[in-house]
Amino acid sequence: MSRPSLPTLHGRVHEQEVLDRLLADVRCGHSRTLLLRGESGVGKTALLAYLVGRLEEGRIVGAVGVESESEIAYLALQQICTPLLDYLGQLPAVQRAALATALGIGAGESPGQLPTGLAVLGLLAEAAVEEPLICVVDDVQWIDRQSAAILTFVARRLGAESVALVFAVSDPASELVPAEAGLLSGLPELRVKGLGADDARALLDEVLAGAIPPRVRDRIVAEARGNPLALLELARGENTVP
Ligand SMILES: Nc1ncnc2c1ncn2[C@@H]1O[C@H](COP(=O)(O)OP(=O)(O)O)[C@@H](O)[C@H]1O
Ligand SMILES: [Mg+2]
């Protein structure tokens, strides 16, 4: 995954501190899991980009759920593990075979969940021996169910490998099928909420280069309810000559 330049985020001091602490922990040899949860447009992907941009040394792997591809078994796992296949040879044979089957590069029929889960855990741990490994999975609500099961299995078993698993999932959780909601339950969570009015106004001022009447600005802030995507879209509409 490429490292974008650091985005300027309004009103995310606490969230950025949490992410900075996570990186510091991983640098010190701990492993961490974090689930960013919040409504669509609230800024989860922007926070993941912040995290990726803050990594000074280490490796990033990741996957992004895509609604139209959510039925493709093991797709997210394939995105995460393919860059790490150099380490496959260091896994026990049973795990190696299971993971290879899951990723579509092995001969087996259906990979067992336990050996596949242990294989992914082992692969991430091996990859993190030399430098920290950050695994970022965005739009978890759309990743395939098989990968979700394996990744949460791994998340619950990380210990001292210098691995971070950071997920972002869109609310409302009711949109998740019960099995997926269950998989994610109990993971350490950071709820991403809408921006406060001052931060929302600051974001608007930044994107609306010209002054807008305070009345219009207040209306946009009220309508967007702190959702940055809504703020940006409403500001764009305000800027468009009808
Ligand atoms: N704190 C913030 N300050 C400024 N812009 C933001 C902030 N959070 C998100 N944005 C912008 O708002 C839009 C939606 O954010 P995004 O991270 O894609 O939301 P989500 O992933 O939760 O759906 C993006 O254009 C993003 O750059
Ligand atoms: Mg997003």
Coordinates of C-alpha atoms and ligand atoms in Angstrom, one line a residue:
M1 CA 0.0 0.0 0.0
S2 CA 1.4 3.4 -0.9
R3 CA 2.0 6.1 1.7
P4 CA 0.0 9.2 1.0
S5 CA 1.1 12.6 2.3
L6 CA -0.4 13.4 5.7
P7 CA -3.9 14.7 5.3
T8 CA -5.0 17.7 7.3
L9 CA -7.7 16.6 9.6
H10 CA -10.0 18.9 11.6
G11 CA -11.1 17.9 15.0
R12 CA -9.4 14.6 15.3
V13 CA -6.8 15.2 18.0
H14 CA -8.0 12.4 20.2
E15 CA -8.3 9.9 17.3
Q16 CA -4.8 10.8 16.1
E17 CA -3.4 10.3 19.5
V18 CA -5.0 6.9 19.7
L19 CA -3.4 6.0 16.3
D20 CA 0.0 7.5 17.3
R21 CA 0.0 5.4 20.5
L22 CA -0.9 2.3 18.5
L23 CA 2.1 2.9 16.3
A24 CA 4.4 3.6 19.2
D25 CA 3.2 0.3 20.9
V26 CA 3.9 -1.7 17.7
R27 CA 7.3 -0.1 17.4
C28 CA 8.1 -1.3 20.9
G29 CA 7.3 -4.9 20.0
H30 CA 3.6 -5.2 21.0
S31 CA 0.8 -6.1 18.8
R32 CA -2.4 -4.1 18.6
T33 CA -5.9 -4.4 17.1
L34 CA -8.3 -1.5 16.6
L35 CA -11.7 -1.2 14.9
L36 CA -12.7 2.2 13.7
R37 CA -16.4 2.4 13.6
G38 CA -18.6 5.2 12.4
E39 CA -21.2 6.2 9.8
S40 CA -20.3 6.5 6.2
G41 CA -18.5 9.8 5.4
V42 CA -17.5 10.5 9.0
G43 CA -13.8 10.1 8.2
K44 CA -12.6 6.6 8.9
T45 CA -10.7 6.2 5.7
A46 CA -9.1 9.6 6.3
L47 CA -7.9 8.4 9.7
L48 CA -6.5 5.2 8.2
A49 CA -4.6 7.4 5.7
Y50 CA -3.3 9.4 8.7
L51 CA -2.1 6.2 10.3
V52 CA -0.4 5.0 7.1
G53 CA 1.3 8.4 6.7
R54 CA 2.6 8.3 10.2
L55 CA 4.5 5.1 9.9
E56 CA 8.1 5.9 9.7
E57 CA 9.6 2.4 9.6
G58 CA 7.7 -0.7 8.9
R59 CA 5.6 -2.3 6.3
I60 CA 2.0 -1.8 5.3
V61 CA -0.3 -4.4 3.9
G62 CA -4.1 -4.1 3.5
A63 CA -7.4 -4.7 1.9
V64 CA -10.5 -2.7 1.1
G65 CA -13.9 -4.3 1.0
V66 CA -15.9 -3.7 -2.2
E67 CA -19.6 -4.4 -2.1
S68 CA -19.8 -6.1 -5.5
E69 CA -16.9 -8.4 -4.6
S70 CA -18.0 -9.4 -1.1
E71 CA -19.0 -12.9 -2.2
I72 CA -15.5 -13.8 -3.5
A73 CA -14.2 -16.1 -0.8
Y74 CA -10.8 -15.2 0.7
L75 CA -10.4 -12.1 -1.5
A76 CA -9.3 -9.8 1.4
L77 CA -6.9 -12.4 2.7
Q78 CA -5.4 -12.7 -0.8
Q79 CA -4.8 -8.9 -0.9
I80 CA -3.2 -8.9 2.5
C81 CA -1.1 -12.1 2.2
T82 CA 0.1 -11.9 -1.4
P83 CA 2.9 -9.3 -0.6
L84 CA 4.0 -11.6 2.2
L85 CA 4.3 -14.9 0.3
D86 CA 8.1 -14.9 0.7
Y87 CA 7.4 -16.0 4.3
L88 CA 5.1 -18.9 3.3
G89 CA 8.0 -21.4 3.4
Q90 CA 8.6 -20.7 7.1
L91 CA 5.1 -22.1 8.1
P92 CA 4.4 -25.7 9.0
A93 CA 3.4 -27.8 6.0
V94 CA -0.3 -28.1 7.0
Q95 CA -0.7 -24.4 7.5
R96 CA 1.2 -23.6 4.3
A97 CA -1.1 -25.9 2.3
A98 CA -4.3 -24.5 3.9
L99 CA -3.3 -20.9 3.2
A100 CA -2.1 -21.7 -0.3
T101 CA -5.5 -23.3 -1.0
A102 CA -7.4 -20.3 0.5
L103 CA -5.4 -17.9 -1.7
G104 CA -6.0 -20.0 -4.8
I105 CA -2.4 -21.0 -5.4
G106 CA -2.6 -24.5 -3.8
A107 CA -4.1 -27.7 -4.9
G108 CA -6.4 -28.5 -1.9
E109 CA -10.2 -28.3 -2.1
S110 CA -11.3 -26.3 0.9
P111 CA -8.9 -24.9 3.5
G112 CA -9.6 -25.7 7.1
Q113 CA -10.3 -22.5 9.1
L114 CA -8.0 -23.4 12.0
P115 CA -4.8 -24.1 9.9
T116 CA -5.6 -21.1 7.7
G117 CA -6.0 -18.8 10.7
L118 CA -2.8 -20.1 12.2
A119 CA -1.1 -19.7 8.9
V120 CA -2.1 -16.0 8.6
L121 CA -1.0 -15.4 12.2
G122 CA 2.3 -17.1 11.5
L123 CA 2.8 -15.2 8.2
L124 CA 2.1 -11.8 9.8
A125 CA 4.5 -12.7 12.7
E126 CA 7.2 -13.8 10.4
A127 CA 6.9 -10.6 8.3
A128 CA 7.1 -8.5 11.4
V129 CA 10.4 -10.0 12.7
E130 CA 12.5 -7.4 10.9
E131 CA 10.2 -4.4 11.0
P132 CA 6.7 -3.6 12.3
L133 CA 3.8 -4.7 10.2
I134 CA 0.6 -2.7 9.9
C135 CA -2.4 -4.4 8.3
V136 CA -5.1 -2.0 7.4
V137 CA -8.6 -3.3 6.3
D138 CA -11.0 -0.6 5.2
D139 CA -14.8 -1.1 4.6
V140 CA -14.8 -4.4 6.6
Q141 CA -18.6 -4.5 6.1
W142 CA -17.9 -5.5 2.5
I143 CA -15.0 -7.9 2.8
D144 CA -15.8 -11.6 2.2
R145 CA -17.1 -13.5 5.1
Q146 CA -14.3 -16.1 5.0
S147 CA -11.6 -13.4 5.3
A148 CA -13.5 -11.6 8.1
A149 CA -13.6 -14.9 10.1
I150 CA -9.8 -15.5 9.7
L151 CA -8.8 -11.9 10.3
T152 CA -10.8 -11.7 13.5
F153 CA -9.4 -15.0 14.6
V154 CA -5.9 -13.5 14.1
A155 CA -6.9 -10.3 15.8
R156 CA -7.8 -12.1 19.0
R157 CA -4.6 -14.0 19.1
L158 CA -2.0 -11.4 18.4
G159 CA 0.5 -10.9 21.2
A160 CA 4.0 -9.7 20.9
E161 CA 4.7 -9.8 17.2
S162 CA 4.9 -6.0 16.3
V163 CA 1.8 -6.4 14.3
A164 CA -1.1 -3.9 14.1
L165 CA -4.4 -4.9 12.6
V166 CA -6.6 -1.9 12.1
F167 CA -10.1 -2.3 10.7
A168 CA -12.6 0.3 9.7
V169 CA -16.3 -0.5 9.5
S170 CA -19.3 1.6 8.5
D171 CA -22.3 1.9 10.8
P172 CA -25.1 1.3 11.1
A173 CA -24.0 -2.1 12.4
S174 CA -27.5 -3.3 11.6
E175 CA -26.4 -3.4 8.0
L176 CA -23.9 -6.1 8.9
V177 CA -25.2 -9.7 8.7
P178 CA -25.4 -11.0 12.2
A179 CA -22.5 -13.4 11.7
E180 CA -20.2 -10.5 10.8
A181 CA -21.4 -8.3 13.6
G182 CA -20.6 -11.1 15.9
L183 CA -17.1 -11.6 14.5
L184 CA -16.3 -8.0 15.2
S185 CA -17.8 -7.8 18.6
G186 CA -15.3 -7.4 21.4
L187 CA -12.5 -6.0 19.3
P188 CA -11.0 -2.8 20.8
E189 CA -13.0 -0.1 19.2
L190 CA -12.6 3.6 18.4
R191 CA -15.9 5.2 17.6
V192 CA -15.5 8.0 15.0
K193 CA -18.1 10.7 15.6
G194 CA -19.1 13.8 13.6
L195 CA -17.0 17.0 14.0
G196 CA -18.1 19.6 16.5
A197 CA -19.5 22.8 15.2
D198 CA -16.2 24.8 15.4
D199 CA -14.3 22.1 13.5
A200 CA -17.1 21.8 10.9
R201 CA -16.9 25.6 10.4
A202 CA -13.2 25.4 10.1
L203 CA -13.4 22.7 7.4
L204 CA -16.0 24.8 5.5
D205 CA -13.8 27.9 5.7
E206 CA -11.0 25.9 4.3
V207 CA -12.9 24.5 1.3
L208 CA -15.0 27.6 0.6
A209 CA -12.2 30.0 -0.3
G210 CA -14.6 32.9 -0.7
A211 CA -16.6 34.2 2.2
I212 CA -20.1 32.8 2.4
P213 CA -22.9 34.5 4.4
P214 CA -22.8 33.3 8.0
R215 CA -26.5 32.2 7.7
V216 CA -25.6 29.8 4.8
R217 CA -22.6 28.5 6.7
D218 CA -24.6 27.8 9.8
R219 CA -27.3 26.0 7.7
I220 CA -24.7 23.8 6.1
V221 CA -23.1 23.0 9.5
A222 CA -26.5 22.1 10.9
E223 CA -27.5 20.0 8.0
A224 CA -24.3 18.0 7.8
R225 CA -24.4 17.1 11.6
G226 CA -20.6 17.1 11.6
N227 CA -20.2 14.5 8.8
P228 CA -17.2 15.7 6.8
L229 CA -18.4 14.2 3.6
A230 CA -21.8 15.9 3.9
L231 CA -20.0 19.1 4.7
L232 CA -17.9 18.9 1.6
E233 CA -20.8 17.9 -0.6
L234 CA -23.0 20.7 0.7
A235 CA -20.2 23.2 0.3
R236 CA -19.7 22.0 -3.3
G237 CA -23.4 22.5 -3.9
E238 CA -23.1 26.0 -2.5
N239 CA -20.3 26.7 -4.8
T240 CA -22.0 25.5 -7.9
V241 CA -23.7 28.2 -9.9
P242 CA -27.2 26.8 -10.8
Ligands
LIG1 N1 -11.4 15.4 10.1 C1 -11.5 15.7 8.8 N2 -11.1 16.9 8.4 C2 -11.2 17.3 7.1 N3 -11.7 16.4 6.1 C3 -12.1 15.2 6.5 C4 -12.0 14.8 7.8 N4 -12.5 13.5 7.9 C5 -12.8 13.2 6.6 N5 -12.6 14.2 5.8 C6 -12.9 14.2 4.3 O1 -14.3 13.8 4.3 C7 -14.5 12.9 3.2 C8 -15.1 11.6 3.8 O2 -14.1 11.0 4.6 P1 -13.8 9.4 4.6 O3 -12.6 9.2 5.4 O4 -13.8 8.9 3.2 O5 -15.1 8.8 5.3 P2 -15.5 7.3 5.7 O6 -14.3 6.5 5.3 O7 -15.8 7.3 7.1 O8 -16.7 7.0 4.8 C9 -13.1 12.7 2.5 O9 -13.1 13.6 1.4 C10 -12.1 13.1 3.6 O10 -10.9 13.5 3.1
MG2 MG -14.2 4.9 4.0

